[in-house]
PDB file of C-alpha atoms in Angstrom:
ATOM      1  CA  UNK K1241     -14.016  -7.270  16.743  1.00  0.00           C
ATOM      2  CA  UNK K1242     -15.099  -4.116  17.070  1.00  0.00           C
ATOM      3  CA  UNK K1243     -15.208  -2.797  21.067  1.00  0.00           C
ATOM      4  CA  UNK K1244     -18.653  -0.835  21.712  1.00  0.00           C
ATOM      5  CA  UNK K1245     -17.276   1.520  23.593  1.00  0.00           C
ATOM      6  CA  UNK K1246     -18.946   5.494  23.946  1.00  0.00           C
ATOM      7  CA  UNK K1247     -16.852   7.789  21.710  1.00  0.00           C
ATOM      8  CA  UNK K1248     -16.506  10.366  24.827  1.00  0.00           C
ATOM      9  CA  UNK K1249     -15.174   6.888  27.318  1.00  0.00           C
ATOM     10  CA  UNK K1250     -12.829   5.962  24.267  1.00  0.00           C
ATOM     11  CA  UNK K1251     -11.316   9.262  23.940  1.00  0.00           C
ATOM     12  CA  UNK K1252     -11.211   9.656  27.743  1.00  0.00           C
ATOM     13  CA  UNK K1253      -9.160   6.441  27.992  1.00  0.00           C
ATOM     14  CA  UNK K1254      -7.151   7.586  24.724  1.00  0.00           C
ATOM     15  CA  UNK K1255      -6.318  10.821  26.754  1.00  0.00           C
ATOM     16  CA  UNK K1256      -4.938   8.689  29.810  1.00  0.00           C
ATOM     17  CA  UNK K1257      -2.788   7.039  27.317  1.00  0.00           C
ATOM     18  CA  UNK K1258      -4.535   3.867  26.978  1.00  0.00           C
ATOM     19  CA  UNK K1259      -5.089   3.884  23.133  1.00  0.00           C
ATOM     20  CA  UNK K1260      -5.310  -0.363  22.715  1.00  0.00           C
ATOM     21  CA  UNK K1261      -7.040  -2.857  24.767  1.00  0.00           C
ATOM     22  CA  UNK K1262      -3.703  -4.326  25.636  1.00  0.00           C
ATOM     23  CA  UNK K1263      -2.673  -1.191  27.395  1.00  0.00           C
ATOM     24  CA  UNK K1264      -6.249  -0.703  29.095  1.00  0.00           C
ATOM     25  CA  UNK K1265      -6.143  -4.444  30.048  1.00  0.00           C
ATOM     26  CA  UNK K1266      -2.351  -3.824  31.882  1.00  0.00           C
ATOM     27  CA  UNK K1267      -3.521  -0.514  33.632  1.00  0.00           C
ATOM     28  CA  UNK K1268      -6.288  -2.497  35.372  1.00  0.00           C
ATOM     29  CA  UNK K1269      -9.840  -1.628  35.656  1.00  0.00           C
ATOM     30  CA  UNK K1270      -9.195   1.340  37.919  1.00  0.00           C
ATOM     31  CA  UNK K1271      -8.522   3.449  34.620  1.00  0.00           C
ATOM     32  CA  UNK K1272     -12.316   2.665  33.456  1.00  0.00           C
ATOM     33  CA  UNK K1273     -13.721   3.084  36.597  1.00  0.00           C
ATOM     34  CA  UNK K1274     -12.374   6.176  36.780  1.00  0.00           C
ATOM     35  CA  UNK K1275     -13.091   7.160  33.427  1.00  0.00           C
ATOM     36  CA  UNK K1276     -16.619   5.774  33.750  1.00  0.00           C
ATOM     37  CA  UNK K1277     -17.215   8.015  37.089  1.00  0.00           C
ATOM     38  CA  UNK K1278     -15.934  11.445  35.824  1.00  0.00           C
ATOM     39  CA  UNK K1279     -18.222  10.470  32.778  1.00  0.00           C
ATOM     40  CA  UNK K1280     -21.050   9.880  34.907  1.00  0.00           C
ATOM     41  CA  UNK K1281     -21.789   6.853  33.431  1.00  0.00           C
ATOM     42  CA  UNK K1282     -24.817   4.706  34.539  1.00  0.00           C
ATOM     43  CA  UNK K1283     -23.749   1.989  37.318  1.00  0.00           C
ATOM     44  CA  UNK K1284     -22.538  -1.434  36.043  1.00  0.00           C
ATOM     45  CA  UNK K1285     -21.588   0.233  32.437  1.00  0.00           C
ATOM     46  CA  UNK K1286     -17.704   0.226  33.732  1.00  0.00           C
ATOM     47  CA  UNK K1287     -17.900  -3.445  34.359  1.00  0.00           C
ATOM     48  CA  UNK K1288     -19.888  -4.186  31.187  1.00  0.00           C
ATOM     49  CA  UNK K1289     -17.127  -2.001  29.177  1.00  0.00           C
ATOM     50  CA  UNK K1290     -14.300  -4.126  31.255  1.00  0.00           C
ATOM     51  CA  UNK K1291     -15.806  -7.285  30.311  1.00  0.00           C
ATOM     52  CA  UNK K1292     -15.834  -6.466  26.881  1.00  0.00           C
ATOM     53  CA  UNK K1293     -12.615  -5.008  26.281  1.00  0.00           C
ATOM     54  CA  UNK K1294     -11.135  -8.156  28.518  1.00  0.00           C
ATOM     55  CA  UNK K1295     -12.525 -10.514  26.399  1.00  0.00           C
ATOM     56  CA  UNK K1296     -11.611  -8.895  22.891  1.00  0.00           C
ATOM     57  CA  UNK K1297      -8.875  -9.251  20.882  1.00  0.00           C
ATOM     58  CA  UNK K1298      -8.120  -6.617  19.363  1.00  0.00           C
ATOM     59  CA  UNK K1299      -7.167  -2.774  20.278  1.00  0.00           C
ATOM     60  CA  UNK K1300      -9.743   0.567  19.800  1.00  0.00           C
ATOM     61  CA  UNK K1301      -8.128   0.375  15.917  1.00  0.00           C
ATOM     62  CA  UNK K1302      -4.861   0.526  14.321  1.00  0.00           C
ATOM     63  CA  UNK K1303      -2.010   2.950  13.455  1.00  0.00           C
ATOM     64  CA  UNK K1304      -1.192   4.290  11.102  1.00  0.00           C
ATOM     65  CA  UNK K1305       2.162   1.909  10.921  1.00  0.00           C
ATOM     66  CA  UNK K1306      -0.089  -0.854  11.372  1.00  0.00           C
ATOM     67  CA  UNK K1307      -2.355   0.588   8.346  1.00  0.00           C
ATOM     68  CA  UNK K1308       0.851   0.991   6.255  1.00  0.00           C
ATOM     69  CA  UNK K1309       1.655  -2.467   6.942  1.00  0.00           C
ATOM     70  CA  UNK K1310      -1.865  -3.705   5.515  1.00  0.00           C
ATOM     71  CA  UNK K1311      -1.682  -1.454   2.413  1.00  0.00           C
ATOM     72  CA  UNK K1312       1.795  -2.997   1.406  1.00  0.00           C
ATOM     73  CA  UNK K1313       0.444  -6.563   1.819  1.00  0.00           C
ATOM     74  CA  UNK K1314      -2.361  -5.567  -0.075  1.00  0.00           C
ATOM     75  CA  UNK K1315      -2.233  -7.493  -3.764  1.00  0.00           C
ATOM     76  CA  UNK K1316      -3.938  -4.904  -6.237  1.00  0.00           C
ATOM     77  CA  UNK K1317      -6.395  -5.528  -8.983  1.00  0.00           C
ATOM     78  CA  UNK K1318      -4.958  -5.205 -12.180  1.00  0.00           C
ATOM     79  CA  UNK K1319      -6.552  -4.376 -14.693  1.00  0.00           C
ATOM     80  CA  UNK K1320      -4.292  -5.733 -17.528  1.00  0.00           C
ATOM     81  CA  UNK K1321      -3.655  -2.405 -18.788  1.00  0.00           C
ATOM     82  CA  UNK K1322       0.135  -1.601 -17.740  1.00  0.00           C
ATOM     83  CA  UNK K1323      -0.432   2.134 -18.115  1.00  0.00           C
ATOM     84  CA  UNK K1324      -3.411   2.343 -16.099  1.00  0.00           C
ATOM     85  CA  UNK K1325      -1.804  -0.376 -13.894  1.00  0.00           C
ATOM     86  CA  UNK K1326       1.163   1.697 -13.200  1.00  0.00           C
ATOM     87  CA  UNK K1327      -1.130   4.876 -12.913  1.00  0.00           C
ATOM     88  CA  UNK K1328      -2.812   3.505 -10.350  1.00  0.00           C
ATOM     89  CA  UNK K1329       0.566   2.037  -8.041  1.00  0.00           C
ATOM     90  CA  UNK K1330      -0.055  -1.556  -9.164  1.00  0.00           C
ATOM     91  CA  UNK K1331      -3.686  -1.571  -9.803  1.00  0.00           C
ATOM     92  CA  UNK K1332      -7.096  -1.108  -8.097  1.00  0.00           C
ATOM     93  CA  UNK K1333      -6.574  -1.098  -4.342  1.00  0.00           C
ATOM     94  CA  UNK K1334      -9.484  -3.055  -2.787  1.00  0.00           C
ATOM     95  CA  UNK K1335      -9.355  -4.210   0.538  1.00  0.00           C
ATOM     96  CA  UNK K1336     -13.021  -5.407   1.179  1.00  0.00           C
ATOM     97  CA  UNK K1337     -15.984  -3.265   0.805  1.00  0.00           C
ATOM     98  CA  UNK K1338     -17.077  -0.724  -1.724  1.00  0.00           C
ATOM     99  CA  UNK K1339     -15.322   0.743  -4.474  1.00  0.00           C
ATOM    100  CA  UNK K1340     -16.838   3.746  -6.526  1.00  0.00           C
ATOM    101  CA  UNK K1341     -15.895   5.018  -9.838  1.00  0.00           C
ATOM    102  CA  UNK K1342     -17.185   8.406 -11.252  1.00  0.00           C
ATOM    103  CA  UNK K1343     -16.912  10.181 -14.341  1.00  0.00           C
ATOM    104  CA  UNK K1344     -18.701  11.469 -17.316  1.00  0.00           C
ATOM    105  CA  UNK K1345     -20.439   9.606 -19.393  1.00  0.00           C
ATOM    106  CA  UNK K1346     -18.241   7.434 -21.746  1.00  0.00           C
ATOM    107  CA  UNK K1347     -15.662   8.192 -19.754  1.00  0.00           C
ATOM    108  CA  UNK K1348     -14.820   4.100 -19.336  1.00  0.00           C
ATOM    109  CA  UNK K1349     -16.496   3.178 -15.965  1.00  0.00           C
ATOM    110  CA  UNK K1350     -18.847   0.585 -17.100  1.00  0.00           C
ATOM    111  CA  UNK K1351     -15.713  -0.910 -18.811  1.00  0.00           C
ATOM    112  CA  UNK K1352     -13.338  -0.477 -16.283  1.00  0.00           C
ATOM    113  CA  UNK K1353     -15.963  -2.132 -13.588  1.00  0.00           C
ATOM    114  CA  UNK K1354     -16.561  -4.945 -15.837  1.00  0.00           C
ATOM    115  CA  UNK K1355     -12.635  -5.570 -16.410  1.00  0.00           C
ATOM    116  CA  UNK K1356     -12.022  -5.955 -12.487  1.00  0.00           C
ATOM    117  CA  UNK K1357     -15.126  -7.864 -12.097  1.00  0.00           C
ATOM    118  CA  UNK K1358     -12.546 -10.850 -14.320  1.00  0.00           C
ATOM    119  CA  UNK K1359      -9.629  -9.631 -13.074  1.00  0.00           C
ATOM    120  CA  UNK K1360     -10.504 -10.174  -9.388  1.00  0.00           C
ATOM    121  CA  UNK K1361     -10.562 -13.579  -9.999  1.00  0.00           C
ATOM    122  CA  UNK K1362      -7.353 -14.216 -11.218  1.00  0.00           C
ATOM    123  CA  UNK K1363      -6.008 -17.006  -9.081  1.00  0.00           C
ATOM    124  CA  UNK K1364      -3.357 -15.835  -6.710  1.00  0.00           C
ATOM    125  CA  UNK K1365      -0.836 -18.922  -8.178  1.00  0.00           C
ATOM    126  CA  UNK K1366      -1.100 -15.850 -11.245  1.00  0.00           C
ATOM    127  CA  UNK K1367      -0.263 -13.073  -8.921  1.00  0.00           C
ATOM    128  CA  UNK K1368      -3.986 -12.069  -8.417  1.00  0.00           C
ATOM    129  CA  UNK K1369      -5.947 -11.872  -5.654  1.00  0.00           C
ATOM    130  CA  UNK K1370      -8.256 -14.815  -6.308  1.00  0.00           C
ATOM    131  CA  UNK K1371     -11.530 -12.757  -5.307  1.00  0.00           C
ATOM    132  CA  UNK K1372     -15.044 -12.906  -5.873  1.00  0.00           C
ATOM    133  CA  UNK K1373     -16.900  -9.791  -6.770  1.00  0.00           C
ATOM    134  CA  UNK K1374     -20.656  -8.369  -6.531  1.00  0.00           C
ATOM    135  CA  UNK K1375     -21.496  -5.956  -9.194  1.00  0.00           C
ATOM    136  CA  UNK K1376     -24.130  -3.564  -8.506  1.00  0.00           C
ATOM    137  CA  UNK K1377     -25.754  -1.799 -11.616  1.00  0.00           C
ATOM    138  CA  UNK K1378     -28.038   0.961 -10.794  1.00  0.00           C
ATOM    139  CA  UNK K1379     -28.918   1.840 -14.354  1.00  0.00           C
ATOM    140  CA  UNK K1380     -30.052  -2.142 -14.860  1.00  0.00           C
ATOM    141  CA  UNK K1381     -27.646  -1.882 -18.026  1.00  0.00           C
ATOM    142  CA  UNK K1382     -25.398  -4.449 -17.142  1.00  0.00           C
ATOM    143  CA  UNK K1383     -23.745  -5.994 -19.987  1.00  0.00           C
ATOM    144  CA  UNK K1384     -23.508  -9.714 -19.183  1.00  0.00           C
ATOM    145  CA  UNK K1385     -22.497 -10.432 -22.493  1.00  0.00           C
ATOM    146  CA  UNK K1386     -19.740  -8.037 -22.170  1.00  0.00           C
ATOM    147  CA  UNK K1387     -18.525  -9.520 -19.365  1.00  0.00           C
ATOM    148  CA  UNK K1388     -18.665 -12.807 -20.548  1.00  0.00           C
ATOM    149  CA  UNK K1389     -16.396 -12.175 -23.228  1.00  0.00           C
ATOM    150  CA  UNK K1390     -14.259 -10.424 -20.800  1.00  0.00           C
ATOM    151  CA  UNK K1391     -14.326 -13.932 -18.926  1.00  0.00           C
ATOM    152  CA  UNK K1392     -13.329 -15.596 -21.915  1.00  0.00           C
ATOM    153  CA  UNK K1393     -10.737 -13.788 -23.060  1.00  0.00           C
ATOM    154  CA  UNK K1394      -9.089 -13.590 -19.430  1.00  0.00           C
ATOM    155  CA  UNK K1395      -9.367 -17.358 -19.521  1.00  0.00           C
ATOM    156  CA  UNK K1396      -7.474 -17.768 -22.792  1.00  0.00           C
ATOM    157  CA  UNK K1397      -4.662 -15.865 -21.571  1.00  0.00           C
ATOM    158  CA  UNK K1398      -4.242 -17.270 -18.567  1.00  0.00           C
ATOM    159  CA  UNK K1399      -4.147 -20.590 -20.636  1.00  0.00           C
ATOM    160  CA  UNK K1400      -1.581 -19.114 -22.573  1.00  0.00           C
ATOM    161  CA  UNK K1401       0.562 -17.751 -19.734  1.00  0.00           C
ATOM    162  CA  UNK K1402       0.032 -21.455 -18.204  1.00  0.00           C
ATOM    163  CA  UNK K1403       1.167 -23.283 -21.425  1.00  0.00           C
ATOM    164  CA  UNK K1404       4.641 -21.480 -22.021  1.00  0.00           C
ATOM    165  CA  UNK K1405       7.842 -23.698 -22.010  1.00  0.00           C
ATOM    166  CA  UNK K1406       9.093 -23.984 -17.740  1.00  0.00           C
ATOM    167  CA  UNK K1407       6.091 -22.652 -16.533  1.00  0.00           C
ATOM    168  CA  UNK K1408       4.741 -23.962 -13.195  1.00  0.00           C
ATOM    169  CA  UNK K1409       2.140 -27.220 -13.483  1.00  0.00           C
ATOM    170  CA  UNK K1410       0.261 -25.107 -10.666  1.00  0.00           C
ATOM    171  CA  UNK K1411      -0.488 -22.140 -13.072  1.00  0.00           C
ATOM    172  CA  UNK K1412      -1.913 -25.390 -16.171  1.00  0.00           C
ATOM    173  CA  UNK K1413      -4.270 -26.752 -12.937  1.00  0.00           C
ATOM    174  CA  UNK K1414      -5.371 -23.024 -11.913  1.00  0.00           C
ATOM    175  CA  UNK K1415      -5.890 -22.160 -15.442  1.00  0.00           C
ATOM    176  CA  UNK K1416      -7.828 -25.235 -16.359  1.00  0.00           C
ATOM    177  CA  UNK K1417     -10.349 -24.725 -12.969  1.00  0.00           C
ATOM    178  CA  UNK K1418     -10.739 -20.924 -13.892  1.00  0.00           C
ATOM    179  CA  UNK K1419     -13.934 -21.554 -16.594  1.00  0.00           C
ATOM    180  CA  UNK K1420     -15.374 -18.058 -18.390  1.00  0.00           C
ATOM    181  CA  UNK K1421     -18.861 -19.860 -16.856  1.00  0.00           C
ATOM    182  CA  UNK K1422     -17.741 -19.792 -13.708  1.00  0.00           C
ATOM    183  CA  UNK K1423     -16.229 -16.403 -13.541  1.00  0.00           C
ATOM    184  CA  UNK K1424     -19.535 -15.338 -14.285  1.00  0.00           C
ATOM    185  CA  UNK K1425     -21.333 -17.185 -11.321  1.00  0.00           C
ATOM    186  CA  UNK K1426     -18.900 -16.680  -8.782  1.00  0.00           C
TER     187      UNK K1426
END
């Protein structure tokens, strides 16, 4: 929940050292008032900011230990190339959002996009993140077929990994429901 706070109030209140809503919340609504007055604000916009930032959850954003502590949760993408995998600390960091990949032409891109569009759905039972993905082609050469045999061949190894002597009967159901088809719908 994002607070919709004025950038000049929020640094204000940053500068009298209340940098989260909990903070703000145990200072009392002096602190805005105050804040809200040297701003000259318009009247009523301190108690509209204190009802907000009463009733929210979260702080003005996170820090950078708290950012640290998101990125090392974070599963990666692989992309079922170790050296690129390892290049890249794990594999593709996505959180949510957009990811961009530039380069010349031929350089892979098309083929790298199309490899984490399968690979984002690996179920998390096989260490992946169990995504979906949205693929937007600008060029309108998107190679479906491509893809699909991307699909497939993710599938079959995932089969594979699932059918090996002592492996878990949760990685033979995952790999059964995961469908080249349906990799391509989701």
């Amino acid at each position: 929940v994002a607070l919709r706070l004025p950038v000049q109030v929020r640094d204000a209140l940053m500068a009298k050292g209340c940098s989260t809503r909990a903070i703000l919340v145990e200072r009392g609504f002096e602190v805005l008032r105050e804040v809200s007055e040297k701003l000259r604000l318009p009247p009523g916009e301190a108690e509209r900011m204190w009802i907000e930032c009463t009733q929210a959850p979260k702080s003005f954003g996170q820090n950078a230990w708290e950012l640290l502590k998101q990125g090392v949760q974070r599963i990666p993408i692989v992309t079922l190339c170790q050296s690129l995998d390892e290049l890249l600390g794990g594999g593709v960091q996505a959180k949510s959002g957009i990811l961009e990949f530039c380069g010349l032409p031929g350089a892979g891109k098309t083929q790298l996009c199309l490899q984490l569009a399968a690979t984002a759905q690996i179920p998390a039972v096989f260490g992946g993140v169990g995504g979906e993905v949205v693929y937007v082609d600008t060029e309108g050469s998107f190679a479906a077929d491509r893809l699909a045999a991307m699909c497939t061949a993710l599938c079959l190894r995932l089969s594979r990994l699932a059918s090996k002597a002592g492996a878990d009967p949760a990685l033979a159901t995952a790999a059964a429901a995961m469908r080249a088809d349906a990799c391509l719908e989701a």
